[in-house]
Amino acid sequence: MVGLGVSVARGPRVIRLQGVHKRFGRLHVLRGIDLEIAPGEVVVVIGPSGSGKSTLLRVINHLEPIDAGTIYFHGKPIYAYRVGDRLVHDSERAIREIRARIGMVSQRFNIFPHMSVLKNVMAGPLHVRRLPRADAEVRARALLERVGLTDKVHAFPAQLSGGQQQRVAIARALAMEPEAMLLDEITSALDPELVGEVLRVMQGLAADGMTMVVVTHEMGFAREVADRMVMMDAGEIIEEGAPEEFFSRPTQPRTQAFLQAVIRH
């Protein structure tokens, strides 16, 4: 069963990064990243602040353009890539379509404060997918039930706890029926007692076979749900492996020190 630390069979990749670099001025944030994500695989990315974890997710979703390398989606290069000697840039429409297929949720919630919970979740299917209103509402209600918010459909974000707002953000991303989800420290802004309710939703997604790349410091969640752990440091992937090996026998001194500090904390 995918999502419980069992190795995933080799096969076509949903997402692949090849030699990806990203700079912000003189700051070289991603330094030649090579990473593959298989269908249904849950990859958990950890590392110290400033190691490039969030930037990694942002370039996959093209919230930041890359400076070198290639990103592939289902085996096809996307966003900006070379065809022979020519550099090709995807159209804005093509980029929007790819983003709709790769959902992203961050720690900032990013839900519309002037809309009810139900309308927040309906917005993407209505305005991007052009789904009929009745169908969009059925989908939204089903997803809100999935994340445990059936009693909050008519509430507004200001009336919700942080954990509830984050669950709305997850439901809103799922409403677009993405093929993969990028989750960036989505529990880091929550009070400790609210973290569990969001992690339970993520565990459910993993059990259902959703392809996910998760940046988190929740090591218990990583042990239980990850198929593969990835350690980043100074813009590079320095170690990766199955959770059992990764946590019990890390090979890199930097990984050992980081895990000791995080688990002790």
PDB file of N, CA and C in Angstrom, residues 45-110:
ATOM      1  N   VAL A  45      10.517  16.094   2.312  1.00  0.00           N
ATOM      2  CA  VAL A  45      11.771  16.838   2.191  1.00  0.00           C
ATOM      3  C   VAL A  45      12.039  17.555   3.505  1.00  0.00           C
ATOM      4  N   ILE A  46      13.220  17.327   4.064  1.00  0.00           N
ATOM      5  CA  ILE A  46      13.596  17.986   5.307  1.00  0.00           C
ATOM      6  C   ILE A  46      14.941  18.687   5.112  1.00  0.00           C
ATOM      7  N   GLY A  47      15.293  19.502   6.095  1.00  0.00           N
ATOM      8  CA  GLY A  47      16.561  20.212   6.045  1.00  0.00           C
ATOM      9  C   GLY A  47      16.473  21.508   6.818  1.00  0.00           C
ATOM     10  N   PRO A  48      17.600  22.122   7.125  1.00  0.00           N
ATOM     11  CA  PRO A  48      17.601  23.362   7.907  1.00  0.00           C
ATOM     12  C   PRO A  48      16.991  24.525   7.129  1.00  0.00           C
ATOM     13  N   SER A  49      16.646  25.589   7.838  1.00  0.00           N
ATOM     14  CA  SER A  49      16.147  26.796   7.191  1.00  0.00           C
ATOM     15  C   SER A  49      17.186  27.310   6.204  1.00  0.00           C
ATOM     16  N   GLY A  50      16.712  27.729   5.032  1.00  0.00           N
ATOM     17  CA  GLY A  50      17.629  28.238   4.021  1.00  0.00           C
ATOM     18  C   GLY A  50      18.264  27.181   3.146  1.00  0.00           C
ATOM     19  N   SER A  51      17.841  25.921   3.312  1.00  0.00           N
ATOM     20  CA  SER A  51      18.452  24.852   2.520  1.00  0.00           C
ATOM     21  C   SER A  51      17.871  24.740   1.115  1.00  0.00           C
ATOM     22  N   GLY A  52      16.743  25.435   0.845  1.00  0.00           N
ATOM     23  CA  GLY A  52      16.154  25.405  -0.492  1.00  0.00           C
ATOM     24  C   GLY A  52      14.881  24.602  -0.605  1.00  0.00           C
ATOM     25  N   LYS A  53      14.341  24.131   0.525  1.00  0.00           N
ATOM     26  CA  LYS A  53      13.163  23.245   0.492  1.00  0.00           C
ATOM     27  C   LYS A  53      11.943  23.930  -0.135  1.00  0.00           C
ATOM     28  N   SER A  54      11.602  25.109   0.370  1.00  0.00           N
ATOM     29  CA  SER A  54      10.425  25.804  -0.153  1.00  0.00           C
ATOM     30  C   SER A  54      10.634  26.238  -1.590  1.00  0.00           C
ATOM     31  N   THR A  55      11.843  26.671  -1.918  1.00  0.00           N
ATOM     32  CA  THR A  55      12.135  27.059  -3.297  1.00  0.00           C
ATOM     33  C   THR A  55      11.984  25.871  -4.233  1.00  0.00           C
ATOM     34  N   LEU A  56      12.346  24.691  -3.774  1.00  0.00           N
ATOM     35  CA  LEU A  56      12.168  23.478  -4.571  1.00  0.00           C
ATOM     36  C   LEU A  56      10.706  23.318  -4.978  1.00  0.00           C
ATOM     37  N   LEU A  57       9.789  23.461  -4.018  1.00  0.00           N
ATOM     38  CA  LEU A  57       8.369  23.328  -4.343  1.00  0.00           C
ATOM     39  C   LEU A  57       7.904  24.458  -5.249  1.00  0.00           C
ATOM     40  N   ARG A  58       8.397  25.648  -5.014  1.00  0.00           N
ATOM     41  CA  ARG A  58       7.958  26.804  -5.795  1.00  0.00           C
ATOM     42  C   ARG A  58       8.392  26.707  -7.257  1.00  0.00           C
ATOM     43  N   VAL A  59       9.544  26.112  -7.522  1.00  0.00           N
ATOM     44  CA  VAL A  59       9.941  25.976  -8.931  1.00  0.00           C
ATOM     45  C   VAL A  59       9.152  24.856  -9.613  1.00  0.00           C
ATOM     46  N   ILE A  60       8.776  23.829  -8.865  1.00  0.00           N
ATOM     47  CA  ILE A  60       7.947  22.775  -9.455  1.00  0.00           C
ATOM     48  C   ILE A  60       6.621  23.357  -9.915  1.00  0.00           C
ATOM     49  N   ASN A  61       6.079  24.302  -9.144  1.00  0.00           N
ATOM     50  CA  ASN A  61       4.794  24.938  -9.461  1.00  0.00           C
ATOM     51  C   ASN A  61       4.962  26.208 -10.301  1.00  0.00           C
ATOM     52  N   HIS A  62       6.198  26.529 -10.667  1.00  0.00           N
ATOM     53  CA  HIS A  62       6.536  27.712 -11.467  1.00  0.00           C
ATOM     54  C   HIS A  62       6.123  29.023 -10.806  1.00  0.00           C
ATOM     55  N   LEU A  63       6.131  29.018  -9.482  1.00  0.00           N
ATOM     56  CA  LEU A  63       5.993  30.287  -8.774  1.00  0.00           C
ATOM     57  C   LEU A  63       7.312  31.040  -8.829  1.00  0.00           C
ATOM     58  N   GLU A  64       8.387  30.306  -9.094  1.00  0.00           N
ATOM     59  CA  GLU A  64       9.705  30.885  -9.358  1.00  0.00           C
ATOM     60  C   GLU A  64      10.259  30.203 -10.610  1.00  0.00           C
ATOM     61  N   PRO A  65      10.721  30.973 -11.603  1.00  0.00           N
ATOM     62  CA  PRO A  65      11.337  30.346 -12.779  1.00  0.00           C
ATOM     63  C   PRO A  65      12.734  29.841 -12.441  1.00  0.00           C
ATOM     64  N   ILE A  66      13.127  28.764 -13.076  1.00  0.00           N
ATOM     65  CA  ILE A  66      14.462  28.226 -12.827  1.00  0.00           C
ATOM     66  C   ILE A  66      15.478  28.923 -13.728  1.00  0.00           C
ATOM     67  N   ASP A  67      16.736  28.860 -13.327  1.00  0.00           N
ATOM     68  CA  ASP A  67      17.818  29.485 -14.090  1.00  0.00           C
ATOM     69  C   ASP A  67      18.543  28.493 -14.991  1.00  0.00           C
ATOM     70  N   ALA A  68      18.475  27.218 -14.657  1.00  0.00           N
ATOM     71  CA  ALA A  68      19.107  26.188 -15.487  1.00  0.00           C
ATOM     72  C   ALA A  68      18.477  24.850 -15.126  1.00  0.00           C
ATOM     73  N   GLY A  69      18.613  23.904 -16.054  1.00  0.00           N
ATOM     74  CA  GLY A  69      18.035  22.588 -15.822  1.00  0.00           C
ATOM     75  C   GLY A  69      16.662  22.473 -16.476  1.00  0.00           C
ATOM     76  N   THR A  70      15.991  21.340 -16.213  1.00  0.00           N
ATOM     77  CA  THR A  70      14.692  21.062 -16.826  1.00  0.00           C
ATOM     78  C   THR A  70      13.774  20.402 -15.813  1.00  0.00           C
ATOM     79  N   ILE A  71      12.505  20.785 -15.862  1.00  0.00           N
ATOM     80  CA  ILE A  71      11.465  20.139 -15.065  1.00  0.00           C
ATOM     81  C   ILE A  71      10.547  19.389 -16.031  1.00  0.00           C
ATOM     82  N   TYR A  72      10.231  18.139 -15.687  1.00  0.00           N
ATOM     83  CA  TYR A  72       9.368  17.312 -16.528  1.00  0.00           C
ATOM     84  C   TYR A  72       8.089  16.959 -15.770  1.00  0.00           C
ATOM     85  N   PHE A  73       6.990  16.918 -16.501  1.00  0.00           N
ATOM     86  CA  PHE A  73       5.707  16.488 -15.944  1.00  0.00           C
ATOM     87  C   PHE A  73       5.174  15.392 -16.852  1.00  0.00           C
ATOM     88  N   HIS A  74       5.053  14.191 -16.300  1.00  0.00           N
ATOM     89  CA  HIS A  74       4.673  13.007 -17.084  1.00  0.00           C
ATOM     90  C   HIS A  74       5.597  12.827 -18.294  1.00  0.00           C
ATOM     91  N   GLY A  75       6.889  13.061 -18.056  1.00  0.00           N
ATOM     92  CA  GLY A  75       7.878  12.792 -19.086  1.00  0.00           C
ATOM     93  C   GLY A  75       8.099  13.899 -20.099  1.00  0.00           C
ATOM     94  N   LYS A  76       7.283  14.970 -20.031  1.00  0.00           N
ATOM     95  CA  LYS A  76       7.416  16.066 -20.987  1.00  0.00           C
ATOM     96  C   LYS A  76       8.018  17.293 -20.300  1.00  0.00           C
ATOM     97  N   PRO A  77       8.977  17.963 -20.940  1.00  0.00           N
ATOM     98  CA  PRO A  77       9.542  19.174 -20.337  1.00  0.00           C
ATOM     99  C   PRO A  77       8.486  20.266 -20.256  1.00  0.00           C
ATOM    100  N   ILE A  78       8.541  21.056 -19.189  1.00  0.00           N
ATOM    101  CA  ILE A  78       7.534  22.088 -18.979  1.00  0.00           C
ATOM    102  C   ILE A  78       8.190  23.417 -18.612  1.00  0.00           C
ATOM    103  N   TYR A  79       7.418  24.464 -18.747  1.00  0.00           N
ATOM    104  CA  TYR A  79       7.760  25.839 -18.383  1.00  0.00           C
ATOM    105  C   TYR A  79       8.797  26.452 -19.329  1.00  0.00           C
ATOM    106  N   ALA A  80      10.052  26.051 -19.215  1.00  0.00           N
ATOM    107  CA  ALA A  80      11.111  26.555 -20.098  1.00  0.00           C
ATOM    108  C   ALA A  80      12.091  25.416 -20.342  1.00  0.00           C
ATOM    109  N   TYR A  81      12.404  25.147 -21.614  1.00  0.00           N
ATOM    110  CA  TYR A  81      13.230  23.991 -21.947  1.00  0.00           C
ATOM    111  C   TYR A  81      13.798  24.173 -23.352  1.00  0.00           C
ATOM    112  N   ARG A  82      14.807  23.391 -23.648  1.00  0.00           N
ATOM    113  CA  ARG A  82      15.474  23.500 -24.942  1.00  0.00           C
ATOM    114  C   ARG A  82      14.939  22.458 -25.919  1.00  0.00           C
ATOM    115  N   VAL A  83      14.701  22.918 -27.124  1.00  0.00           N
ATOM    116  CA  VAL A  83      14.381  22.032 -28.245  1.00  0.00           C
ATOM    117  C   VAL A  83      15.464  22.282 -29.289  1.00  0.00           C
ATOM    118  N   GLY A  84      16.433  21.390 -29.336  1.00  0.00           N
ATOM    119  CA  GLY A  84      17.615  21.641 -30.155  1.00  0.00           C
ATOM    120  C   GLY A  84      18.398  22.794 -29.554  1.00  0.00           C
ATOM    121  N   ASP A  85      18.670  23.804 -30.355  1.00  0.00           N
ATOM    122  CA  ASP A  85      19.397  24.976 -29.870  1.00  0.00           C
ATOM    123  C   ASP A  85      18.461  26.097 -29.422  1.00  0.00           C
ATOM    124  N   ARG A  86      17.167  25.834 -29.452  1.00  0.00           N
ATOM    125  CA  ARG A  86      16.180  26.878 -29.184  1.00  0.00           C
ATOM    126  C   ARG A  86      15.610  26.729 -27.774  1.00  0.00           C
ATOM    127  N   LEU A  87      15.512  27.842 -27.048  1.00  0.00           N
ATOM    128  CA  LEU A  87      14.887  27.846 -25.730  1.00  0.00           C
ATOM    129  C   LEU A  87      13.401  28.132 -25.905  1.00  0.00           C
ATOM    130  N   VAL A  88      12.570  27.203 -25.456  1.00  0.00           N
ATOM    131  CA  VAL A  88      11.116  27.307 -25.603  1.00  0.00           C
ATOM    132  C   VAL A  88      10.500  27.650 -24.258  1.00  0.00           C
ATOM    133  N   HIS A  89       9.559  28.585 -24.255  1.00  0.00           N
ATOM    134  CA  HIS A  89       8.812  28.924 -23.047  1.00  0.00           C
ATOM    135  C   HIS A  89       7.347  28.557 -23.253  1.00  0.00           C
ATOM    136  N   ASP A  90       6.775  27.810 -22.312  1.00  0.00           N
ATOM    137  CA  ASP A  90       5.352  27.505 -22.401  1.00  0.00           C
ATOM    138  C   ASP A  90       4.528  28.781 -22.293  1.00  0.00           C
ATOM    139  N   SER A  91       3.359  28.775 -22.930  1.00  0.00           N
ATOM    140  CA  SER A  91       2.452  29.916 -22.841  1.00  0.00           C
ATOM    141  C   SER A  91       1.884  30.029 -21.425  1.00  0.00           C
ATOM    142  N   GLU A  92       1.381  31.208 -21.087  1.00  0.00           N
ATOM    143  CA  GLU A  92       0.751  31.396 -19.778  1.00  0.00           C
ATOM    144  C   GLU A  92      -0.421  30.453 -19.600  1.00  0.00           C
ATOM    145  N   ARG A  93      -1.150  30.207 -20.656  1.00  0.00           N
ATOM    146  CA  ARG A  93      -2.284  29.277 -20.572  1.00  0.00           C
ATOM    147  C   ARG A  93      -1.810  27.864 -20.253  1.00  0.00           C
ATOM    148  N   ALA A  94      -0.742  27.433 -20.916  1.00  0.00           N
ATOM    149  CA  ALA A  94      -0.208  26.087 -20.656  1.00  0.00           C
ATOM    150  C   ALA A  94       0.300  25.983 -19.222  1.00  0.00           C
ATOM    151  N   ILE A  95       0.936  27.039 -18.735  1.00  0.00           N
ATOM    152  CA  ILE A  95       1.442  27.032 -17.359  1.00  0.00           C
ATOM    153  C   ILE A  95       0.288  26.953 -16.367  1.00  0.00           C
ATOM    154  N   ARG A  96      -0.786  27.704 -16.618  1.00  0.00           N
ATOM    155  CA  ARG A  96      -1.963  27.636 -15.740  1.00  0.00           C
ATOM    156  C   ARG A  96      -2.551  26.233 -15.716  1.00  0.00           C
ATOM    157  N   GLU A  97      -2.574  25.580 -16.867  1.00  0.00           N
ATOM    158  CA  GLU A  97      -3.124  24.222 -16.933  1.00  0.00           C
ATOM    159  C   GLU A  97      -2.267  23.239 -16.138  1.00  0.00           C
ATOM    160  N   ILE A  98      -0.946  23.408 -16.218  1.00  0.00           N
ATOM    161  CA  ILE A  98      -0.055  22.534 -15.442  1.00  0.00           C
ATOM    162  C   ILE A  98      -0.244  22.779 -13.955  1.00  0.00           C
ATOM    163  N   ARG A  99      -0.316  24.054 -13.568  1.00  0.00           N
ATOM    164  CA  ARG A  99      -0.508  24.385 -12.148  1.00  0.00           C
ATOM    165  C   ARG A  99      -1.811  23.806 -11.617  1.00  0.00           C
ATOM    166  N   ALA A 100      -2.842  23.766 -12.452  1.00  0.00           N
ATOM    167  CA  ALA A 100      -4.115  23.196 -12.021  1.00  0.00           C
ATOM    168  C   ALA A 100      -3.993  21.704 -11.749  1.00  0.00           C
ATOM    169  N   ARG A 101      -2.998  21.076 -12.373  1.00  0.00           N
ATOM    170  CA  ARG A 101      -2.801  19.633 -12.191  1.00  0.00           C
ATOM    171  C   ARG A 101      -1.814  19.326 -11.070  1.00  0.00           C
ATOM    172  N   ILE A 102      -1.129  20.355 -10.559  1.00  0.00           N
ATOM    173  CA  ILE A 102      -0.193  20.191  -9.438  1.00  0.00           C
ATOM    174  C   ILE A 102      -0.630  21.160  -8.341  1.00  0.00           C
ATOM    175  N   GLY A 103      -1.375  20.651  -7.369  1.00  0.00           N
ATOM    176  CA  GLY A 103      -1.885  21.512  -6.308  1.00  0.00           C
ATOM    177  C   GLY A 103      -0.795  21.896  -5.327  1.00  0.00           C
ATOM    178  N   MET A 104      -0.899  23.102  -4.773  1.00  0.00           N
ATOM    179  CA  MET A 104       0.087  23.536  -3.788  1.00  0.00           C
ATOM    180  C   MET A 104      -0.606  24.200  -2.616  1.00  0.00           C
ATOM    181  N   VAL A 105      -0.171  23.828  -1.409  1.00  0.00           N
ATOM    182  CA  VAL A 105      -0.682  24.427  -0.179  1.00  0.00           C
ATOM    183  C   VAL A 105       0.521  24.850   0.651  1.00  0.00           C
ATOM    184  N   SER A 106       0.488  26.094   1.160  1.00  0.00           N
ATOM    185  CA  SER A 106       1.586  26.601   1.967  1.00  0.00           C
ATOM    186  C   SER A 106       1.111  26.925   3.371  1.00  0.00           C
ATOM    187  N   GLN A 107       2.016  27.398   4.199  1.00  0.00           N
ATOM    188  CA  GLN A 107       1.680  27.705   5.582  1.00  0.00           C
ATOM    189  C   GLN A 107       0.813  28.953   5.701  1.00  0.00           C
ATOM    190  N   ARG A 108       0.659  29.717   4.629  1.00  0.00           N
ATOM    191  CA  ARG A 108      -0.080  30.988   4.705  1.00  0.00           C
ATOM    192  C   ARG A 108      -1.568  30.837   4.438  1.00  0.00           C
ATOM    193  N   PHE A 109      -2.062  29.631   4.253  1.00  0.00           N
ATOM    194  CA  PHE A 109      -3.476  29.317   4.016  1.00  0.00           C
ATOM    195  C   PHE A 109      -3.917  29.785   2.620  1.00  0.00           C
ATOM    196  N   ASN A 110      -3.777  31.100   2.319  1.00  0.00           N
ATOM    197  CA  ASN A 110      -4.137  31.638   0.999  1.00  0.00           C
ATOM    198  C   ASN A 110      -5.574  31.325   0.595  1.00  0.00           C
TER     199      ASN A 110
END
